[in-house]
Coordinates of C-alpha atoms in Angstrom, one line a residue:
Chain T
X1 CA 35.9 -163.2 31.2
X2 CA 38.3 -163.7 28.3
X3 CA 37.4 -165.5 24.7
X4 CA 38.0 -168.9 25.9
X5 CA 35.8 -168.7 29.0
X6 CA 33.2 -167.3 27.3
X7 CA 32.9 -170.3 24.4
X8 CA 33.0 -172.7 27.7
X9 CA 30.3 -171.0 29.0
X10 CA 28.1 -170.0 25.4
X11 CA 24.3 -169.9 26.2
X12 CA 22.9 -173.3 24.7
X13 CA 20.4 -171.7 22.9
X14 CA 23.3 -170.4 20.7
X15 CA 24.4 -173.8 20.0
X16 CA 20.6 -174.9 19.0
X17 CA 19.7 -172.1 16.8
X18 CA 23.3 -172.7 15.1
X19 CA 22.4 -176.6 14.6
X20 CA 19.2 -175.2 13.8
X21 CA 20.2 -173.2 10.9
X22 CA 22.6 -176.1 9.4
X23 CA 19.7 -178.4 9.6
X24 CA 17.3 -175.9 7.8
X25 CA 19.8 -174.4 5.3
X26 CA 20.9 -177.3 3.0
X27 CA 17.2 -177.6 2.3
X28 CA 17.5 -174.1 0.1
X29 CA 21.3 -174.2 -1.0
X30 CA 22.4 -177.6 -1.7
X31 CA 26.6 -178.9 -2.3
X32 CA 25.5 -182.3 -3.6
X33 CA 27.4 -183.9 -0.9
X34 CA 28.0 -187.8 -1.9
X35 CA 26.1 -190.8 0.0
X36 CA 28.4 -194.0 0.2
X37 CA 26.8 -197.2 -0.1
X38 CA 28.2 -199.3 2.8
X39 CA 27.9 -203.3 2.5
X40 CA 25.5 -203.6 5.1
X41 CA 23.1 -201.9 2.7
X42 CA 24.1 -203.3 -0.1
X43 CA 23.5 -206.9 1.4
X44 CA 19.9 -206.4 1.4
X45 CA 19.8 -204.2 -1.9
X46 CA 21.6 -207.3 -3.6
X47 CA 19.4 -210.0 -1.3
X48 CA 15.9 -208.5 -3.3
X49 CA 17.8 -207.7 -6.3
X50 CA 17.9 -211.4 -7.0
X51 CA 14.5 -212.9 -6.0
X52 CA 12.2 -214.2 -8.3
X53 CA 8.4 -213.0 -8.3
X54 CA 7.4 -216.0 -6.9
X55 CA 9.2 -215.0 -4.0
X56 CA 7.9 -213.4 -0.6
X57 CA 9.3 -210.9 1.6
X58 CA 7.7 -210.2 4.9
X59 CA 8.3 -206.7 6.3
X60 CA 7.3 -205.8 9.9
X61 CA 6.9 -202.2 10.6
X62 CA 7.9 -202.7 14.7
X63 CA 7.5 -199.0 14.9
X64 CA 6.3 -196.3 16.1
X65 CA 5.9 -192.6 15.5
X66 CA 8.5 -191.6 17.3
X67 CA 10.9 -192.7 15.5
X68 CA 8.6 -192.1 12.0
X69 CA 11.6 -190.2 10.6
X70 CA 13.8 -192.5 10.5
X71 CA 12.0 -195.7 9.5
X72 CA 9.4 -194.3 6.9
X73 CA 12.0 -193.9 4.0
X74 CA 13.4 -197.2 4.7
X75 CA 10.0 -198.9 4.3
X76 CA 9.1 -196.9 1.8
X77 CA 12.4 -197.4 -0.2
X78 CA 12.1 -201.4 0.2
X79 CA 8.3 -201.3 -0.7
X80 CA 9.2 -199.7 -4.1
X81 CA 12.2 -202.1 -4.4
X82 CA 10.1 -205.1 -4.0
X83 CA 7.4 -203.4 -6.3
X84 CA 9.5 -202.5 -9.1
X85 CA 11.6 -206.3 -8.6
X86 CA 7.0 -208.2 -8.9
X87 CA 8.3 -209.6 -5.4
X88 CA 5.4 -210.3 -3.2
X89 CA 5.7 -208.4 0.3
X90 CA 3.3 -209.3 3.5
X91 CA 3.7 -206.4 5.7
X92 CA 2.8 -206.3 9.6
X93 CA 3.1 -204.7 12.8
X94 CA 4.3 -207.7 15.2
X95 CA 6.1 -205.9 17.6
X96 CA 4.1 -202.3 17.9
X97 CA 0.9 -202.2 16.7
X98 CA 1.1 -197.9 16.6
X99 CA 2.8 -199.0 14.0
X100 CA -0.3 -199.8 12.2
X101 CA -1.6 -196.2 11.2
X102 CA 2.3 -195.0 9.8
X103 CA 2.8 -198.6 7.6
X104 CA -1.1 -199.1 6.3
X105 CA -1.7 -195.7 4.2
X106 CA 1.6 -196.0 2.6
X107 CA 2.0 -199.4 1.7
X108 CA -1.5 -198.5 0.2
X109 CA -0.2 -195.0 -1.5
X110 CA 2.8 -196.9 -3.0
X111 CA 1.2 -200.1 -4.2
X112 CA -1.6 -197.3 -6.4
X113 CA 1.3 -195.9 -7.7
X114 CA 2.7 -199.6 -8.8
X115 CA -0.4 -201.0 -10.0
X116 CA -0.1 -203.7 -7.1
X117 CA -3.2 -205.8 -6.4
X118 CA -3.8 -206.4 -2.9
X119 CA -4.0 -209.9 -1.9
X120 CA -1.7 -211.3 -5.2
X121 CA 1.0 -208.6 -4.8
X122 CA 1.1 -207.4 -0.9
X123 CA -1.0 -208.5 1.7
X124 CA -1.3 -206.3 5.0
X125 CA -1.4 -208.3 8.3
X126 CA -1.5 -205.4 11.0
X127 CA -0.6 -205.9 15.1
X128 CA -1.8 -208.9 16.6
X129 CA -1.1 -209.7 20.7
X130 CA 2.1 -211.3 21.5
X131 CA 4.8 -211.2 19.3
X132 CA 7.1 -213.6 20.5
X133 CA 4.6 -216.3 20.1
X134 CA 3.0 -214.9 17.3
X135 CA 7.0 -214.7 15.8
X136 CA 7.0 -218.9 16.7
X137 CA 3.7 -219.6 15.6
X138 CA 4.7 -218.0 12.2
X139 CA 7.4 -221.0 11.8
X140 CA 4.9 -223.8 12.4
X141 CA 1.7 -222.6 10.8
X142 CA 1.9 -219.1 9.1
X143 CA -2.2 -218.9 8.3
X144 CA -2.9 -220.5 11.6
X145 CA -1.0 -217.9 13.5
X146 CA -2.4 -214.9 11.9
X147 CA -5.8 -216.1 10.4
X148 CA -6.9 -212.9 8.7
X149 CA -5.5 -209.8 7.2
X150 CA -6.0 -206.5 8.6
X151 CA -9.3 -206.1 7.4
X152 CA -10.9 -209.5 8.3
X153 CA -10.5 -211.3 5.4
X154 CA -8.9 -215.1 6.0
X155 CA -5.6 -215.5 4.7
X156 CA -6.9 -219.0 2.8
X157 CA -9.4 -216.8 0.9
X158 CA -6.2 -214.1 -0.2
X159 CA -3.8 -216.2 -3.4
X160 CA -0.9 -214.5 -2.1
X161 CA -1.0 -215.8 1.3
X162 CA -3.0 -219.0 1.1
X163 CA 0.9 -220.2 -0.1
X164 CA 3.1 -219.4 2.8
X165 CA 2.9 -222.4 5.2
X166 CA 6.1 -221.1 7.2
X167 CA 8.9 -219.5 6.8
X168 CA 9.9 -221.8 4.1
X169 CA 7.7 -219.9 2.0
X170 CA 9.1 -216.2 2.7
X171 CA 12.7 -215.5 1.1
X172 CA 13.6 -212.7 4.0
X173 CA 12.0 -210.8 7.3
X174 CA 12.8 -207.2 7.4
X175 CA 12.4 -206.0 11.0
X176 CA 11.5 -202.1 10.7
X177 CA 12.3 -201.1 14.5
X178 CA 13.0 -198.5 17.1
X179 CA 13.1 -201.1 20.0
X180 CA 14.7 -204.5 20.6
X181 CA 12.1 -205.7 18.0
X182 CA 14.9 -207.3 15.4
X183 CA 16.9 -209.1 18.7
X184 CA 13.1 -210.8 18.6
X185 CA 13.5 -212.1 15.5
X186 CA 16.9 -213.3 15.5
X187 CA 15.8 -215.5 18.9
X188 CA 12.7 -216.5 17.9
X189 CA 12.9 -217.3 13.9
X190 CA 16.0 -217.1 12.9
X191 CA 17.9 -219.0 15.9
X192 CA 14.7 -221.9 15.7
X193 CA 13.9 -221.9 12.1
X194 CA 16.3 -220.3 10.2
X195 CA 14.6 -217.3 8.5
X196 CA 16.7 -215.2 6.9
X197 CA 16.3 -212.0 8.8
X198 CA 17.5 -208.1 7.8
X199 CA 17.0 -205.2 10.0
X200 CA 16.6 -201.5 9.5
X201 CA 17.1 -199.7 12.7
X202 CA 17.2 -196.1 14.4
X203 CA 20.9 -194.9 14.8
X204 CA 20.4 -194.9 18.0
X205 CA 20.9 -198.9 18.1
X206 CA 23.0 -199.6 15.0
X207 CA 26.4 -199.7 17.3
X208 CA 25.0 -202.4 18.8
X209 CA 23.5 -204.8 16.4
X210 CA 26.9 -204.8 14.0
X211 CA 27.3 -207.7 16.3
X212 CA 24.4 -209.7 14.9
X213 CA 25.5 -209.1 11.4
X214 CA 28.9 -209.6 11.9
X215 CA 27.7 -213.2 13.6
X216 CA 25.7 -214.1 10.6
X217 CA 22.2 -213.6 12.0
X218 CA 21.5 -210.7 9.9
X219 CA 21.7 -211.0 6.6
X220 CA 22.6 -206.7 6.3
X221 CA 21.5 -203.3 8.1
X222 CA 19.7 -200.7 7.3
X223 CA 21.0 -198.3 10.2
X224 CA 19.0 -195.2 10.3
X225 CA 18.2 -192.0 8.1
X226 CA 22.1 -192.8 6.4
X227 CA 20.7 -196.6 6.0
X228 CA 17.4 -194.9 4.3
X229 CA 19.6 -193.0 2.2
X230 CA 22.0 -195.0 1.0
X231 CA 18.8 -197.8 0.0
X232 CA 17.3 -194.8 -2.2
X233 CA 20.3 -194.2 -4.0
X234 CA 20.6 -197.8 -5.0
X235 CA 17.0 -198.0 -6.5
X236 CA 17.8 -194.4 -8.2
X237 CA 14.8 -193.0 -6.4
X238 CA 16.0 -190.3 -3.8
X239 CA 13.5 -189.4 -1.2
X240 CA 12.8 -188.4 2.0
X241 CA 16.6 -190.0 3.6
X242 CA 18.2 -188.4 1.0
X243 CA 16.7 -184.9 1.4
X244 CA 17.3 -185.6 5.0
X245 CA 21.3 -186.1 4.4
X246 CA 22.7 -183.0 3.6
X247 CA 21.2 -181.7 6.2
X248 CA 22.2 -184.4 8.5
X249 CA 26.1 -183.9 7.2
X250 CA 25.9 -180.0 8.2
X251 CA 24.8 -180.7 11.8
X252 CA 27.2 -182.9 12.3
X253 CA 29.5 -180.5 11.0
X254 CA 28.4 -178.1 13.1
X255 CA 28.6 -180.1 16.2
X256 CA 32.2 -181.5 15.8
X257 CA 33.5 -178.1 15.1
X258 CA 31.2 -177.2 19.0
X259 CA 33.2 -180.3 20.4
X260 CA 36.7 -178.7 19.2
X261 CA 35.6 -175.3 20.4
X262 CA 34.2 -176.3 23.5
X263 CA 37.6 -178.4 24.2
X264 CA 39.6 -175.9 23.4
X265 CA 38.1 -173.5 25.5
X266 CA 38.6 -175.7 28.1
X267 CA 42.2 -176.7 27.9
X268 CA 42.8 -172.7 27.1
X269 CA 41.3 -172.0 30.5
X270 CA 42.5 -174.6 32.3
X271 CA 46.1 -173.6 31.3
X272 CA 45.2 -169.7 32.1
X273 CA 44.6 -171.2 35.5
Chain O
X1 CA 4.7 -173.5 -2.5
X2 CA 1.1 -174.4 -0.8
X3 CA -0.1 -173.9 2.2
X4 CA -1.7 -177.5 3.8
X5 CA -5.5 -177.0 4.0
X6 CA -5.5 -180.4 6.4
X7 CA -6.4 -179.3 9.8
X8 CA -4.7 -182.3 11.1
X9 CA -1.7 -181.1 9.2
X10 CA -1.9 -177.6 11.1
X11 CA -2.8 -179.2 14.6
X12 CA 0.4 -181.3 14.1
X13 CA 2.3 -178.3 13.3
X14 CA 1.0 -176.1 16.2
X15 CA 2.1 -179.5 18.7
X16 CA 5.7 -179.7 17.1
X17 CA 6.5 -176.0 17.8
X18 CA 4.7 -176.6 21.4
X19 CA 7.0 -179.5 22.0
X20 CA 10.3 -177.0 20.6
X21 CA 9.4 -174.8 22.7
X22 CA 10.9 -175.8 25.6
X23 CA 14.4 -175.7 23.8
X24 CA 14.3 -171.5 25.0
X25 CA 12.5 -172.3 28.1
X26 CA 9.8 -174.4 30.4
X27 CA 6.5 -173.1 29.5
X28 CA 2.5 -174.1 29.4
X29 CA 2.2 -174.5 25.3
X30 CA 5.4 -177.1 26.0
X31 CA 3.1 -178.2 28.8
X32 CA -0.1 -178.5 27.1
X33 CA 2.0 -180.3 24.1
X34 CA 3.3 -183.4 26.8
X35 CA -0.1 -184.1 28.4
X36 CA -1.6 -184.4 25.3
X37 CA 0.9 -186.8 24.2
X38 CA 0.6 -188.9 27.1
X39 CA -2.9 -188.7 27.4
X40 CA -3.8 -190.1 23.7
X41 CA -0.7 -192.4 24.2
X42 CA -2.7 -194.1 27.2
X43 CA -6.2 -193.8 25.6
X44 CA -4.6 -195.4 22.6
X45 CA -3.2 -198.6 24.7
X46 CA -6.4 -198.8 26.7
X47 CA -8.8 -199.5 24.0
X48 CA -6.4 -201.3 22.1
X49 CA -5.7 -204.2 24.4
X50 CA -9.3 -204.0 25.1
X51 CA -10.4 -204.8 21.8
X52 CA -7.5 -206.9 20.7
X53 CA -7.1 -208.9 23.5
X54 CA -10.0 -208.8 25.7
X55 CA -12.8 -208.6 23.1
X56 CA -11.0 -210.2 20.0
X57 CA -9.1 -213.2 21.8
X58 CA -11.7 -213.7 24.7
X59 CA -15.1 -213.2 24.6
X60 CA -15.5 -213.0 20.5
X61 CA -14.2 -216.9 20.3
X62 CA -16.4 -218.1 23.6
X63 CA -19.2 -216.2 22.2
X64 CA -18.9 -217.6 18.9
X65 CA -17.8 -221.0 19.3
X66 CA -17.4 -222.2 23.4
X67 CA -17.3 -225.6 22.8
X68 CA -13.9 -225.4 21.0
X69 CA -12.4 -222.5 23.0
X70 CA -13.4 -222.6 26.5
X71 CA -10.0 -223.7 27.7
X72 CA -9.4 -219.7 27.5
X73 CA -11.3 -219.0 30.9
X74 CA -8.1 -220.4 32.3
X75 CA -6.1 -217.6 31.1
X76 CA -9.0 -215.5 31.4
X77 CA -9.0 -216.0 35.6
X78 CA -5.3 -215.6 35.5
X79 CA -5.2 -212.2 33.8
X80 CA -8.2 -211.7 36.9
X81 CA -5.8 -212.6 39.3
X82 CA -3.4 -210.1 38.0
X83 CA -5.9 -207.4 39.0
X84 CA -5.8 -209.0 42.8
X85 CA -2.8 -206.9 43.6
X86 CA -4.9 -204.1 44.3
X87 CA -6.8 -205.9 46.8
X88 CA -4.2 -206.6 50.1
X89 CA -6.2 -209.3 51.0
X90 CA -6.2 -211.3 48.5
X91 CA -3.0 -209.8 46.4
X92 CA -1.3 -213.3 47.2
X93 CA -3.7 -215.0 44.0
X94 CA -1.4 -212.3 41.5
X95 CA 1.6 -214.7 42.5
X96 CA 0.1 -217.9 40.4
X97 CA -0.4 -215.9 37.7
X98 CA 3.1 -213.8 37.6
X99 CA 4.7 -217.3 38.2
X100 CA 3.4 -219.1 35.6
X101 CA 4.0 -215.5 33.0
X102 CA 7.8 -215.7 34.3
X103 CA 8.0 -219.3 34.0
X104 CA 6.6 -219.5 30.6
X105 CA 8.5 -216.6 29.3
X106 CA 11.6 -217.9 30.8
X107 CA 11.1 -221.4 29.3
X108 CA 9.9 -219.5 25.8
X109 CA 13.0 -217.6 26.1
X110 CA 16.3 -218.9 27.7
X111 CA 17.2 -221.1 25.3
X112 CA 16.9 -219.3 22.3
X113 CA 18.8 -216.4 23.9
X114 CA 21.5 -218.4 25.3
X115 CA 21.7 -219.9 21.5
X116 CA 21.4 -216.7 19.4
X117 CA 23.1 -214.2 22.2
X118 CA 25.6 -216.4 23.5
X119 CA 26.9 -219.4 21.7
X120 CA 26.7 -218.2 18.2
X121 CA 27.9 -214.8 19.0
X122 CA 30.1 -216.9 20.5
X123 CA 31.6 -218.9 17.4
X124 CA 31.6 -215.3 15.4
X125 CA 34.4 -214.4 17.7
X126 CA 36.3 -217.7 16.7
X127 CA 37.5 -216.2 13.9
X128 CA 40.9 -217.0 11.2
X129 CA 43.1 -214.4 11.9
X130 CA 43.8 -213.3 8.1
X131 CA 46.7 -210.5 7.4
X132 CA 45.9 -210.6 4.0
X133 CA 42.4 -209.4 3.2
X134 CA 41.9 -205.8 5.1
X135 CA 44.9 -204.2 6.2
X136 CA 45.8 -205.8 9.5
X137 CA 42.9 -207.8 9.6
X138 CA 39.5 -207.3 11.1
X139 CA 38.9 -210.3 12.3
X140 CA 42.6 -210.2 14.8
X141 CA 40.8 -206.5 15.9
X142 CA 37.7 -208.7 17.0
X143 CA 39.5 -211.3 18.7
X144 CA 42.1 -208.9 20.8
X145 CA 38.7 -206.5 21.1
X146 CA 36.3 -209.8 22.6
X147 CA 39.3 -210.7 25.2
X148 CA 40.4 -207.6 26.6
X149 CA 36.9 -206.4 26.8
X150 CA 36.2 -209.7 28.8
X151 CA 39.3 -209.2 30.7
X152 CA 38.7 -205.7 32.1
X153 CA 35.2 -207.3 33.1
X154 CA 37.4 -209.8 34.9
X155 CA 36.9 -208.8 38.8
X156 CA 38.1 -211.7 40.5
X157 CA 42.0 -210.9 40.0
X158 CA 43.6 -207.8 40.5
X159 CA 44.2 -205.1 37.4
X160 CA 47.3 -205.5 37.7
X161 CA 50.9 -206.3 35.6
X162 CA 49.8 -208.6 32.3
X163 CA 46.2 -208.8 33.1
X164 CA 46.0 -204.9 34.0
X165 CA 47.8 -204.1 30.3
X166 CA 45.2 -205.7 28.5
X167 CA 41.9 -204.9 30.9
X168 CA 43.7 -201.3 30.5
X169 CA 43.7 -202.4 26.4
X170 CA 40.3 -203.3 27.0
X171 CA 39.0 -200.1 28.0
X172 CA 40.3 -198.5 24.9
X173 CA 37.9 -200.9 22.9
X174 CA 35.0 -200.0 25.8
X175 CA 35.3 -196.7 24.8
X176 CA 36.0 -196.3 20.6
X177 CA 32.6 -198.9 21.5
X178 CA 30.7 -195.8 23.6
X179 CA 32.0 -193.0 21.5
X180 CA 30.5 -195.0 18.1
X181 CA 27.2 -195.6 20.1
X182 CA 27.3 -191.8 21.0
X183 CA 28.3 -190.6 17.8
X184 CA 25.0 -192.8 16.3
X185 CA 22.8 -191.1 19.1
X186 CA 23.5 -187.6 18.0
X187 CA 23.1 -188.8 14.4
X188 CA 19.6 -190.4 15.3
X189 CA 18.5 -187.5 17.5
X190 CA 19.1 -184.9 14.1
X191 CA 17.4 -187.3 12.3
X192 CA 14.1 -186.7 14.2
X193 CA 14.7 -183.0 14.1
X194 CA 15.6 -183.0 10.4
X195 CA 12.3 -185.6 9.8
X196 CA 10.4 -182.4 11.8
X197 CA 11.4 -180.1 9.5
X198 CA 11.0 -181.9 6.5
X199 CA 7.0 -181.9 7.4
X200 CA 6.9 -178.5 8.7
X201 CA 8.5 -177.7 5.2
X202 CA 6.8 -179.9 2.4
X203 CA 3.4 -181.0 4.4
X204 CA 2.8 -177.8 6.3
X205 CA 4.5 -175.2 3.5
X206 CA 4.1 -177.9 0.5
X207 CA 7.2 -177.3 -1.2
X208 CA 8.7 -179.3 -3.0
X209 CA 12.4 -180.6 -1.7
X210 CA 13.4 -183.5 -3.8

């Protein structure tokens, strides 16, 4: 068995304690390799950047833990946006209510560290049955649909709420989601009522909502742990994405250079042959 | 550096290594690692819907107030036909109530798909072709994209001559569209590994990375 037959043929556990050791590596020796901030980013960067206080964002953590990694640094990076920007958020879990126990402690942990009040700065809604209707329902009667926050107390009784009707009242959705959770709200509130809508999604999916934004129904993309990233580096606080990156850029590294190898070794072979 | 003194935080740990595992081979702690996952998944769901939607939006409003919300023992007995299915006998009731879900879920949802997944997707491909603003112009790369990706999806005429050149063109754009969508998969898959190791080093080993 010559070189090139043995490199088609290297034992995968090779390849994973390689990928392995680039992912773990940058953690200890870091190049400072740049983040780019694409437009899609940008959008919703420069969509919060310019609403007032008075103004409402409603986040949905559609999540679950799964896919923890990749959504947690976007909502947290947009949380401490709209914190540091005194915009009002109302955050829920429409689509996946096991989203509840990854959204709820941090939203909490964050608005301590901002001197938020609940109930006049952020108001948590939670998972309610039926998120298509309760996506509709939203755009007719906002208070009606949900009633109460997560912890029983009616939305007419909490200032922040008792002022969003519909979704006249809140400036722009963001859909946190691992699933087709975002497609939900483009159908259901943007296509009927015309919410502005902005999604932050695992990588998995971003190939195939570009689509949406390039159509207009998203307003801009947060697409995965680059998306988280590149939000921290615009609000100058670098976190869990940006930690994540450099190790992120040295697997993928890694892996072309395995795609090359493992093509030439079979082109080399094949022409042996 | 400090060690965690969360149990939870440990227990998590011990489960992630249990899962990696099976990256060197099959084996029980992998096992162990899976059942337990599936096993609190389904626990989760079970008293979830129960409380949320049997308890919260059933009996807790007839119990409180039946006057006003009795018109939910209509859904109520559907959701009981449902459960029908398992009975041979009578499994024909399920059919009422799976007709009326698909009908109202069709009715709740074809026209809004067919508005935001067809037609304005739609008008975003009738686009201004524009030389001028990026180099040869995105929007003539969407355009020639749409139509020979619609072409090569274009069965009832053979791939051949003019309409084979541009279903052949067509493919090209199928695939630079797979090998994006692939290239995003690996990138999300490290992303969970990397998210891993970021707990195993600052929750589990609490050191400090950023």
């Amino acid at each position: 068995m010559n070189f090139w037959e043995k490199l088609e043929k290297l034992d995968r556990r090779i390849i994973y304690i390689i990928i392995t050791l680039a992912v773990v590596l940058p953690f200890f020796f870091r190049m400072g390799l740049p983040i780019k901030i694409s437009p899609e980013t940008k959008a919703i960067y420069d969509y919060i950047q310019n609403l007032s206080p008075t103004d409402v964002v409603f986040i949905s953590g559609d999540y679950d833990p799964q896919v923890d990694a990749e959504l947690t640094p976007m909502f947290e990076a947009i949380v401490r946006h709209c914190f540091e920007r005194n915009v009002k958020i109302v955050v829920s879990n429409v689509y996946n209510p096991q989203g509840v126990g990854l959204v709820e402690p941090r939203l909490k942990k964050l608005a301590q560290e901002y001197k938020k009040v609940y109930g006049v700065d952020y108001v948590f809604l939670g998972w309610k049955y039926g998120y298509s209707l309760l996506i509709m329902g939203m755009g007719r009667d906002f208070k009606g649909t949900w009633q109460t926050d997560y912890y029983n107390t009616s939305l007419e009784d909490l200032p922040l709420t008792s002022k969003i009707n519909n979704y006249n009242d809140i400036a722009l959705v963001i859909s946190l989601t691992g699933s087709g959770a975002y497609v939900a709200w483009i159908y259901y509130a943007y296509v009927q009522f015309k919410a502005k809508i902005a999604a932050g999604i695992t990588a998995v999916m971003a190939a195939d909502s570009y689509p949406y934004l390039q159509a207009g129904q998203l307003i801009g993309l947060l697409g995965g742990l680059r998306g988280a990233a590149e939000y921290e580096q615009l609000i100058h606080h670098p976190s869990l994405g940006s930690a994540g990156m450099e190790a992120q850029s040295w697997s993928h590294i890694a892996i072309i250079l395995f795609i090359i190898l493992g093509n030439l070794g079979y082109f080399m072979s094949r022409k042996k042959k | 550096m400090h060690l965690s003194t969360d149990p939870w935080v440990w227990i998590a740990f011990f489960f992630t290594l249990s899962i990696f595992t099976f990256l060197w081979k099959d084996n029980f702690l992998y096992k162990l690692a899976e059942n337990v996952t599936v096993g609190i998944g389904m626990g989760f769901w079970i008293v979830l819907w129960w409380n949320q939607t049997v308890v919260g939006q059933f009996w807790t409003p007839l119990s409180t107030d039946f006057g006003s919300n009795f018109h939910l023992i209509i859904p109520a007995i559907m959701g009981l036909f449902m459960i029908t299915r398992i009975i041979p006998k009578y499994a024909w009731m399920s059919r009422y109530a799976l007709a009326f879900t698909i009908g109202s879920g069709a009715g709740f949802g074809l026209p809004r798909v067919i508005q935001g997944g067809v037609l304005q997707q739609l008008y975003a491909t009738l686009l201004p072709i524009n030389f001028t603003s990026v180099g040869l112009g995105y929007n003539l790369i969407i355009i020639i994209g749409t139509l020979s990706s619609l072409i090569y999806f274009f069965f009832s005429k053979e791939h051949k001559g003019a309409i084979g050149g541009v279903a052949k063109l067509g493919i090209w754009f199928l695939m630079i569209g797979f090998g994006a969508t692939f290239g995003y998969t690996v990138m999300a898959r490290l992303s969970l590994f990397i998210g891993r190791v970021l707990f195993i080093l600052k929750d589990v080993f609490g050191m400090h990375l950023f």
